[in-house]
Coordinates of N, CA, C and O in Angstrom, one line a residue:
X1 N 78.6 -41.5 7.7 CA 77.5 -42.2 7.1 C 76.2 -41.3 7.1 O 75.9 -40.8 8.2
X2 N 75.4 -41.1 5.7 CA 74.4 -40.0 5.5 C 73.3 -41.5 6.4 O 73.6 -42.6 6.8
X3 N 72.1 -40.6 6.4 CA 71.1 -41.4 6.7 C 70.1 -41.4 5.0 O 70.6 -40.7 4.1
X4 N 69.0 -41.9 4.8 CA 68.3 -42.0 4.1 C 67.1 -41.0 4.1 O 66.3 -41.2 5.0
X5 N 66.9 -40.2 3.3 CA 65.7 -38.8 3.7 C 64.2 -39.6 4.0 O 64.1 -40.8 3.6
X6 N 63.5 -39.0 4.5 CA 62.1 -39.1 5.0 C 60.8 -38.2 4.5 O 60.6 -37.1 5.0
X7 N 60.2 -38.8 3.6 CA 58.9 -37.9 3.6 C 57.4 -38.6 4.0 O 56.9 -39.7 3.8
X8 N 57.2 -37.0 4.7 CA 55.7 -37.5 5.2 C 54.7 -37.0 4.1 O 54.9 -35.9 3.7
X9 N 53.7 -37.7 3.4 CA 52.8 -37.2 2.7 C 51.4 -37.3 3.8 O 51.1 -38.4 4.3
X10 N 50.6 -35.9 4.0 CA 49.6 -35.7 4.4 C 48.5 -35.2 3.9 O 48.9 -34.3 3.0
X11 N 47.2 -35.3 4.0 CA 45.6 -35.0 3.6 C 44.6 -35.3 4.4 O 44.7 -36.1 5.4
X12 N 43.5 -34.8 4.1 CA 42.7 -34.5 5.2 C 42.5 -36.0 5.6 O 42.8 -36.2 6.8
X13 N 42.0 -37.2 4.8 CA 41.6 -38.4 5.0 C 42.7 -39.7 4.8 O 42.4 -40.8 5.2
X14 N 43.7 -39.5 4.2 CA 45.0 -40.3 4.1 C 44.1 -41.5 3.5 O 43.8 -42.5 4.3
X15 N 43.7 -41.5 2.6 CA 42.7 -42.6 1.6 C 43.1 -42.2 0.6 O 43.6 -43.2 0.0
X16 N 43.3 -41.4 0.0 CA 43.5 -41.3 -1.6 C 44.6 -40.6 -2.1 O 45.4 -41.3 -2.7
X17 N 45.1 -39.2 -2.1 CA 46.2 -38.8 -2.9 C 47.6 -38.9 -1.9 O 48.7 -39.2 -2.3
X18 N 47.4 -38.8 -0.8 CA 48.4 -39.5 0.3 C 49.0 -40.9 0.1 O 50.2 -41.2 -0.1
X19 N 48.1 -41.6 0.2 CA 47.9 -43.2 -0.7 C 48.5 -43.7 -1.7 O 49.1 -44.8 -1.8
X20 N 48.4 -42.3 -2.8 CA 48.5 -43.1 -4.0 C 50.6 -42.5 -4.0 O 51.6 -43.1 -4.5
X21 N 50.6 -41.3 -3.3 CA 52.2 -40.2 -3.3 C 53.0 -41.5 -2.7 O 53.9 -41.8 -3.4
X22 N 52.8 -42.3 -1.6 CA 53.7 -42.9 -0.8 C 53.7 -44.5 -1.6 O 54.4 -45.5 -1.2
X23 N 52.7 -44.4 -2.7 CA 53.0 -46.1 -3.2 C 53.5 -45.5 -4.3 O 53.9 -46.4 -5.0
X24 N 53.7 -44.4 -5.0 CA 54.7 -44.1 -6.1 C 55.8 -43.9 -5.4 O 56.7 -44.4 -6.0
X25 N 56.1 -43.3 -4.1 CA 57.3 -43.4 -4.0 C 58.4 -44.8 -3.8 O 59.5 -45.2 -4.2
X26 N 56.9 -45.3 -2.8 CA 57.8 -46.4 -2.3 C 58.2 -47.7 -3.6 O 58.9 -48.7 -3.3
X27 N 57.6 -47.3 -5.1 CA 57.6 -48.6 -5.9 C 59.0 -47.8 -6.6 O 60.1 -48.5 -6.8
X28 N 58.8 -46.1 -7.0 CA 60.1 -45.7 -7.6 C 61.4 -45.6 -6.3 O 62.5 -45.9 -6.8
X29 N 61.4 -45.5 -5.6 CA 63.2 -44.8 -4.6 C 63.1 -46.4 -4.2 O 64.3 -46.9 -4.2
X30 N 62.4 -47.2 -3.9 CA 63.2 -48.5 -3.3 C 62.9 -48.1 -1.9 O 61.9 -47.5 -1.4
X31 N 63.9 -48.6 -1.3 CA 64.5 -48.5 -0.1 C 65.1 -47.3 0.2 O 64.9 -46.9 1.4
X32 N 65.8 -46.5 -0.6 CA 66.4 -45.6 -0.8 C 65.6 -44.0 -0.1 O 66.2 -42.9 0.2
X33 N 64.3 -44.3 0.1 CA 63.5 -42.9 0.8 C 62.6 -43.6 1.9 O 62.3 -44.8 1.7
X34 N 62.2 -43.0 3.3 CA 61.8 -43.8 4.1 C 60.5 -43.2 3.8 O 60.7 -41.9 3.7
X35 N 59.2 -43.5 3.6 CA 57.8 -43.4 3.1 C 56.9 -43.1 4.3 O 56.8 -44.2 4.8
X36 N 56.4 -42.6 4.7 CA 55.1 -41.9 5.4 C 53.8 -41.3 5.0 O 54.0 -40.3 4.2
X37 N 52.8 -41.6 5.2 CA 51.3 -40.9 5.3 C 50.6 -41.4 6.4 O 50.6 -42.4 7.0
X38 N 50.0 -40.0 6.4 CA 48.8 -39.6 7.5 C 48.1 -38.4 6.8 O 48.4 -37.6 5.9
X39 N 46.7 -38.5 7.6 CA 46.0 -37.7 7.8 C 45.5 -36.7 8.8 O 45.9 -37.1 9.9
X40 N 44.7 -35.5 8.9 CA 43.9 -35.1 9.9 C 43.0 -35.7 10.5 O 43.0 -35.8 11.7
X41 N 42.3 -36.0 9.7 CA 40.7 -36.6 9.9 C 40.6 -38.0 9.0 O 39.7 -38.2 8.2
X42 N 41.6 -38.7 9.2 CA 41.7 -40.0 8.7 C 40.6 -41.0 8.6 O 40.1 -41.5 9.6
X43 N 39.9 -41.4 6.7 CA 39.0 -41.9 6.8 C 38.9 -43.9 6.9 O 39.7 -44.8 6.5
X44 N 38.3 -44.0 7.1 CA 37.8 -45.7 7.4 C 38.8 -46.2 6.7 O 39.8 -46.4 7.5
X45 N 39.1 -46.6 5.6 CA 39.4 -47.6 4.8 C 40.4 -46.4 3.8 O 40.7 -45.3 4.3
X46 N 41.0 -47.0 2.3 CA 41.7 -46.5 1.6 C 40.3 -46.4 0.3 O 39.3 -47.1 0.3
X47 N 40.5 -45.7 -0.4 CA 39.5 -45.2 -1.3 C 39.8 -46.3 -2.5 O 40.8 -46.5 -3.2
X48 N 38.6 -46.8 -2.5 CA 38.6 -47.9 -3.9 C 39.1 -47.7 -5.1 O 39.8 -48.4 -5.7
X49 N 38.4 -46.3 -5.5 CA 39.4 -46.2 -6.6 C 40.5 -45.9 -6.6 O 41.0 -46.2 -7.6
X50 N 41.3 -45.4 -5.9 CA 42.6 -45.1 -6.0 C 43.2 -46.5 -5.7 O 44.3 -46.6 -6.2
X51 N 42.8 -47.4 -5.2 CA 43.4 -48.7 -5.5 C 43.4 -49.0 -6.6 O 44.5 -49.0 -7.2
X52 N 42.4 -49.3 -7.2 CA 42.4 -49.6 -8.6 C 42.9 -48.6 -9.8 O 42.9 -48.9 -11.0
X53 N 43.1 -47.4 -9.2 CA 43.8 -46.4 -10.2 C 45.2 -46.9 -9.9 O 45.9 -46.9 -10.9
X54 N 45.7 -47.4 -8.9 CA 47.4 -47.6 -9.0 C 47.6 -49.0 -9.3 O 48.7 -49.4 -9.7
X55 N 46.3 -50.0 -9.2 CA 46.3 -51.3 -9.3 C 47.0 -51.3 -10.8 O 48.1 -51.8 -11.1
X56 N 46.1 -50.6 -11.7 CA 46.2 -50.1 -13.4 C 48.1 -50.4 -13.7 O 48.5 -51.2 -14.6
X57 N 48.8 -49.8 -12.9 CA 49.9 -49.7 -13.0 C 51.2 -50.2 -12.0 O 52.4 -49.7 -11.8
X58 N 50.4 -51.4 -11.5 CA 50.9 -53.0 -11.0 C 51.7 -52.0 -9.5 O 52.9 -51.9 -9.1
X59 N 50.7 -51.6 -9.0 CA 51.2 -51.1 -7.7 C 50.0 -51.4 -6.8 O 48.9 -50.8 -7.0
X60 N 50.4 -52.3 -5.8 CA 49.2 -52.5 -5.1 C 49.2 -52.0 -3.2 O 49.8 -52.5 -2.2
X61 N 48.2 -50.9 -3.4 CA 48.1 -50.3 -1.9 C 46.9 -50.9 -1.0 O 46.8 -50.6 0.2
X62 N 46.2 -51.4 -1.5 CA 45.1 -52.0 -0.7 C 45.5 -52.7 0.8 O 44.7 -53.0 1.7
X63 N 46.8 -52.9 0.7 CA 47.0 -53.3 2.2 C 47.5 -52.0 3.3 O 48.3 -52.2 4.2
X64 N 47.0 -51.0 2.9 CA 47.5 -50.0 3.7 C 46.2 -49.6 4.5 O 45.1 -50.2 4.6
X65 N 46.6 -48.6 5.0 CA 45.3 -48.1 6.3 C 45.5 -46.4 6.4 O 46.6 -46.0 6.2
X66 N 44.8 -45.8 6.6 CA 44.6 -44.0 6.7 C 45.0 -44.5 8.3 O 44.6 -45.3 9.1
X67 N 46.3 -43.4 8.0 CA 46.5 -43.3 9.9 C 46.5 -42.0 9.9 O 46.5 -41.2 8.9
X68 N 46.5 -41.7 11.6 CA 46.4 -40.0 11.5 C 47.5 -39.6 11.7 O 48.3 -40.3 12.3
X69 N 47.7 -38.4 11.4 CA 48.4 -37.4 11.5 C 49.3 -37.6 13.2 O 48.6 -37.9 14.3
X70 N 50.9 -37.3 13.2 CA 51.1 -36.8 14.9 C 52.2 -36.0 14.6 O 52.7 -36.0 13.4
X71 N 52.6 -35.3 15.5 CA 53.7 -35.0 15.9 C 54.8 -35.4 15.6 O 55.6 -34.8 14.8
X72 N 55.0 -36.1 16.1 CA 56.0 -37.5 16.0 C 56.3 -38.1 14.5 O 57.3 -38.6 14.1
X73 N 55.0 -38.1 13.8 CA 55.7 -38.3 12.4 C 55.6 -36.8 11.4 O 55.4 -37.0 10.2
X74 N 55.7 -35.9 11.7 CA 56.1 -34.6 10.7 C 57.7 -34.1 11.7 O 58.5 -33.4 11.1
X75 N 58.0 -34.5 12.8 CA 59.5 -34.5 13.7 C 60.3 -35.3 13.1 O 61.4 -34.9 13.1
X76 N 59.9 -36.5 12.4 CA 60.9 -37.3 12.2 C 60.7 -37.6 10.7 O 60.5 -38.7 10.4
X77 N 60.6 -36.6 9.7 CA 60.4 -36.2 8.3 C 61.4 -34.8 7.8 O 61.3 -33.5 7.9
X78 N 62.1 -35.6 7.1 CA 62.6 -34.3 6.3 C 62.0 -34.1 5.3 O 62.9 -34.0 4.5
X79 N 60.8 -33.8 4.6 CA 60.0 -33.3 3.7 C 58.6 -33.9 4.4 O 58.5 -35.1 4.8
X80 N 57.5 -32.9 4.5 CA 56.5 -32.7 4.9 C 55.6 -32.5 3.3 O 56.0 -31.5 2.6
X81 N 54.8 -33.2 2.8 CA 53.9 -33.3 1.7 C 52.8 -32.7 1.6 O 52.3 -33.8 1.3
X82 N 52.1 -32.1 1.6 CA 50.5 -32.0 2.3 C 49.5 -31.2 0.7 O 49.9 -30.5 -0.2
X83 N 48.1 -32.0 1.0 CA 47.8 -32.0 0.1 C 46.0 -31.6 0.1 O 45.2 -32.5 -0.3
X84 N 45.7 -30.4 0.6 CA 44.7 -30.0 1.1 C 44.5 -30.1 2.6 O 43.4 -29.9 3.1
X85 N 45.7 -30.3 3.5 CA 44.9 -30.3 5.0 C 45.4 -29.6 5.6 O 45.8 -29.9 6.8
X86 N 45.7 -28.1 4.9 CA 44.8 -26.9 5.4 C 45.9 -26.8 6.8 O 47.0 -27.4 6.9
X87 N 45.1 -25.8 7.9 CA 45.7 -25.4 9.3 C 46.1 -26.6 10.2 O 46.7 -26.5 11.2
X88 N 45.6 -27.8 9.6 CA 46.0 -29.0 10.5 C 47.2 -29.8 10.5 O 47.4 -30.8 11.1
X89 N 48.1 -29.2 9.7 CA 49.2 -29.5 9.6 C 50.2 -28.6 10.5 O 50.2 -27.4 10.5
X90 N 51.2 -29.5 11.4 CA 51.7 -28.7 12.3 C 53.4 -28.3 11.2 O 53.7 -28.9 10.1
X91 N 53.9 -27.5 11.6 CA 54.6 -26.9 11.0 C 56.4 -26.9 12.1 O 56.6 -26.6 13.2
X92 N 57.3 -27.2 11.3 CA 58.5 -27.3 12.4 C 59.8 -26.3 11.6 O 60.0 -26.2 10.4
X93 N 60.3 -25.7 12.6 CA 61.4 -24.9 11.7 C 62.7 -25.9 11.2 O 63.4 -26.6 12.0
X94 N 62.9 -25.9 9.8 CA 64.0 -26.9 9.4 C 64.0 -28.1 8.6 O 64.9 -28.7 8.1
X95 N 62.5 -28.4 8.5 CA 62.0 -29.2 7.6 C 61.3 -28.7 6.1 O 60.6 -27.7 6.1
X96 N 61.5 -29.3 5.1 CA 61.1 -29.3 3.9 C 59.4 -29.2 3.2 O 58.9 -30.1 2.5
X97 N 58.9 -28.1 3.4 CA 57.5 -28.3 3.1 C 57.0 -28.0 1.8 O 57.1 -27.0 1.2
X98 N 56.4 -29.0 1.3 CA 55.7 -28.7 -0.3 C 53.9 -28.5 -0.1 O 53.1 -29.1 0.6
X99 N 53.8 -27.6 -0.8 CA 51.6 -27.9 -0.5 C 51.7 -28.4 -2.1 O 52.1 -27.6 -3.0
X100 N 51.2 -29.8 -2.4 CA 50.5 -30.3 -3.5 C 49.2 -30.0 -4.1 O 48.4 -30.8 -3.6
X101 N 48.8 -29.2 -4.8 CA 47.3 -28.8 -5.3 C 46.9 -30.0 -6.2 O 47.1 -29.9 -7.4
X102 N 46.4 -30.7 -5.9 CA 45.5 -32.0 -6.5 C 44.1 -32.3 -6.2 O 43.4 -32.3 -5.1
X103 N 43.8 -32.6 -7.3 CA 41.9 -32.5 -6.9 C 42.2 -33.9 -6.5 O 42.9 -34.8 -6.9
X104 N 41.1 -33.8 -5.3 CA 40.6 -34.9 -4.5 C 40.2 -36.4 -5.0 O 39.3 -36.1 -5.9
X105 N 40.3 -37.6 -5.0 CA 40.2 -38.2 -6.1 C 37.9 -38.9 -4.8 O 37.2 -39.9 -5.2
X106 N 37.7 -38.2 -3.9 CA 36.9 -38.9 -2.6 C 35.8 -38.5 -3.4 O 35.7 -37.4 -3.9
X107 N 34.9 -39.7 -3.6 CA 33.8 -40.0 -4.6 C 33.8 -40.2 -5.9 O 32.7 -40.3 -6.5
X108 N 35.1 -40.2 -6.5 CA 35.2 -40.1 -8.1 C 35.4 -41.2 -8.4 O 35.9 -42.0 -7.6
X109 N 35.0 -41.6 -9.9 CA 35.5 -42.9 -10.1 C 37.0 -43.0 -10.9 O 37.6 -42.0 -11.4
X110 N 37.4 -44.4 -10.9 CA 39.0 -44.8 -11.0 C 38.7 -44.0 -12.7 O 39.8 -43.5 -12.9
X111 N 38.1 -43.8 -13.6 CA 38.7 -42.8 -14.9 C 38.9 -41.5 -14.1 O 39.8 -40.9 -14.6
X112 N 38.4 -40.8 -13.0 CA 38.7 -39.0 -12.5 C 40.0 -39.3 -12.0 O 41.0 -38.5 -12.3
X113 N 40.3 -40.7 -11.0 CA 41.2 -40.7 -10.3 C 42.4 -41.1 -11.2 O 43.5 -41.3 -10.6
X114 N 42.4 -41.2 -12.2 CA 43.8 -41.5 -13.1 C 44.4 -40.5 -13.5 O 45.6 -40.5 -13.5
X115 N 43.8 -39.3 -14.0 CA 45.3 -38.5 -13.8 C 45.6 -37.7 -13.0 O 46.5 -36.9 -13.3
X116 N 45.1 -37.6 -11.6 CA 45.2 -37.5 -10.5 C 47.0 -38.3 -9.7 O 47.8 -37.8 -8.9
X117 N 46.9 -39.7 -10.6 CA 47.8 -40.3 -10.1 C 48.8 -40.3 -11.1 O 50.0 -40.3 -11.1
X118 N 47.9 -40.2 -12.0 CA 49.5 -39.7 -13.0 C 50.0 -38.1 -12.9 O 50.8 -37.8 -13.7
X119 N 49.6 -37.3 -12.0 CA 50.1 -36.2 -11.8 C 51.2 -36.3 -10.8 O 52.3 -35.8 -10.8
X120 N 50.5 -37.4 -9.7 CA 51.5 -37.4 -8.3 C 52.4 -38.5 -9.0 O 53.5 -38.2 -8.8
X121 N 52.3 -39.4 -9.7 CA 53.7 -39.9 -10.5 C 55.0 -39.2 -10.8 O 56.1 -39.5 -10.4
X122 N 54.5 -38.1 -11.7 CA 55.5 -37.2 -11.8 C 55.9 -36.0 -11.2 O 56.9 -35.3 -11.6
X123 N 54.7 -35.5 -9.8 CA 55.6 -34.9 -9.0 C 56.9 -35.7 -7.7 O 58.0 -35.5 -7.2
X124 N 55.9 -37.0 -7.9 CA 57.7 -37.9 -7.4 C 59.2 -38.4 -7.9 O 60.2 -38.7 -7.4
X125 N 58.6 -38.3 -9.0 CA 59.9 -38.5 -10.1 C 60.6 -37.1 -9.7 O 61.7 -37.3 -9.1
X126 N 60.3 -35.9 -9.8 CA 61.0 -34.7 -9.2 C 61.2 -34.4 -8.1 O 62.0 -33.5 -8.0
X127 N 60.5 -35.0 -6.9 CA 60.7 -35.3 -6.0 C 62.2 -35.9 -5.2 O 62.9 -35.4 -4.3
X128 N 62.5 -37.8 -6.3 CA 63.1 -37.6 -5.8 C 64.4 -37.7 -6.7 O 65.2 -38.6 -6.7
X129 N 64.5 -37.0 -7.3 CA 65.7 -36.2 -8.4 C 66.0 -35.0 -7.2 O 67.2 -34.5 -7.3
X130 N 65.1 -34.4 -6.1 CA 65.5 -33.5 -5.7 C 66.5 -34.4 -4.5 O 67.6 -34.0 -4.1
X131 N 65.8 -35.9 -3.9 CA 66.3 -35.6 -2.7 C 67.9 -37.1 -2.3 O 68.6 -37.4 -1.4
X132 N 67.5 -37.3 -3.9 CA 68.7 -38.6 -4.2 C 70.2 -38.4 -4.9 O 70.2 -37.9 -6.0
X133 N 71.1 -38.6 -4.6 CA 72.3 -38.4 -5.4 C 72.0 -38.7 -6.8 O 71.4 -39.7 -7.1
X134 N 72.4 -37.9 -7.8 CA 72.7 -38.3 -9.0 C 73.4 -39.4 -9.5 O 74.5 -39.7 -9.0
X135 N 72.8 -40.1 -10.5 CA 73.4 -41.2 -10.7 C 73.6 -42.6 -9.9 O 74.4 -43.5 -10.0
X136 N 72.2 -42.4 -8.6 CA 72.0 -43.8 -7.8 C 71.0 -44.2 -8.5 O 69.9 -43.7 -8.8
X137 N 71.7 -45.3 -8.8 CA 70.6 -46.4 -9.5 C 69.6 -46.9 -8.8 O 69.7 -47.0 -7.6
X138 N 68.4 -47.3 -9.4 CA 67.0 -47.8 -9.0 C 67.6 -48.6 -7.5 O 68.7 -49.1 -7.5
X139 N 66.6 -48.5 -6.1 CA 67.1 -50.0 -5.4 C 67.9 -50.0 -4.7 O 68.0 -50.9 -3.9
X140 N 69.1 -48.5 -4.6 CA 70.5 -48.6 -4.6 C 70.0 -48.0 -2.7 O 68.9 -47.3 -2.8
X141 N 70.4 -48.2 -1.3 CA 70.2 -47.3 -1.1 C 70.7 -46.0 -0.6 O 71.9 -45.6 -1.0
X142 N 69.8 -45.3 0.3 CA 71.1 -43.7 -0.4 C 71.7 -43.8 1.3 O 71.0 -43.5 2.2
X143 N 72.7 -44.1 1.3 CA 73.4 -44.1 2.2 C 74.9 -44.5 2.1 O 75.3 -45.7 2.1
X144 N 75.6 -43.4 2.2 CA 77.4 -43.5 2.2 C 78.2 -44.8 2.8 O 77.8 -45.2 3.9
X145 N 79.0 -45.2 2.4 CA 79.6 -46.8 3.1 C 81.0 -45.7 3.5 O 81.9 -46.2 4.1

């Protein structure tokens, strides 16, 4: 029996492009990928517009929270996300690391932050084409019976 993959998405404040990577994944893979974000310097609340940039597209993250960054959740991630935070990310031999170059969506309004999220849209769609069997349907999840 496989287990189901793990990705951690990280940034400096876990408010906005962290936010918006883990509510695309978790609306596209289902169940099928186990979903994580954190930050370094994790800010107050989740960034308004990026709520309402994913609200746009009937995905609602407003009940989430910027948590920080540990140990303990880049150890128990097979893909590591990170998306500007820099040296603060700790680094483990064996795990899967991507650095995401996306402009920051922190101070912009929900028109800057839209194709922001439609960028991290479609780096998850490839995302998880990399890390799901071919041919599992939406929902399905990824684990061998």
């Amino acid at each position: 029996m496989t287990t189901r993959p793990s990705v951690l998405f990280v940034c400096v404040h876990n408010a906005g492009r962290s936010q918006m990577a883990a509510g695309w994944l978790r609306e596209l893979a289902g169940d099928r990928i186990e979903v994580r974000s954190a930050g370094s310097t994790p800010a107050d609340s989740i960034n308004p517009a990026a709520v309402a940039a994913m609200e746009e597209v009937g995905i609602d993250i407003s009940d989430q929270a910027p948590k920080i960054l540990t140990t303990e959740s880049v150890q128990a991630s097979d893909v590591v996300i990170t998306m500007g935070c820099g040296d603060a990310c700790p680094y483990y031999p064996g795990k899967r690391y991507e650095d995401w170059k996306l402009d920051d969506p922190a101070g912009k309004g929900v028109d800057e932050v839209r194709p922001v999220r439609d960028e991290i849209k479609a780096r998850i769609e490839e995302l998880i084409a990399s890390l799901l069997p071919q041919g599992a349907p939406a929902g399905t999840p990824g684990r061998g019976d």
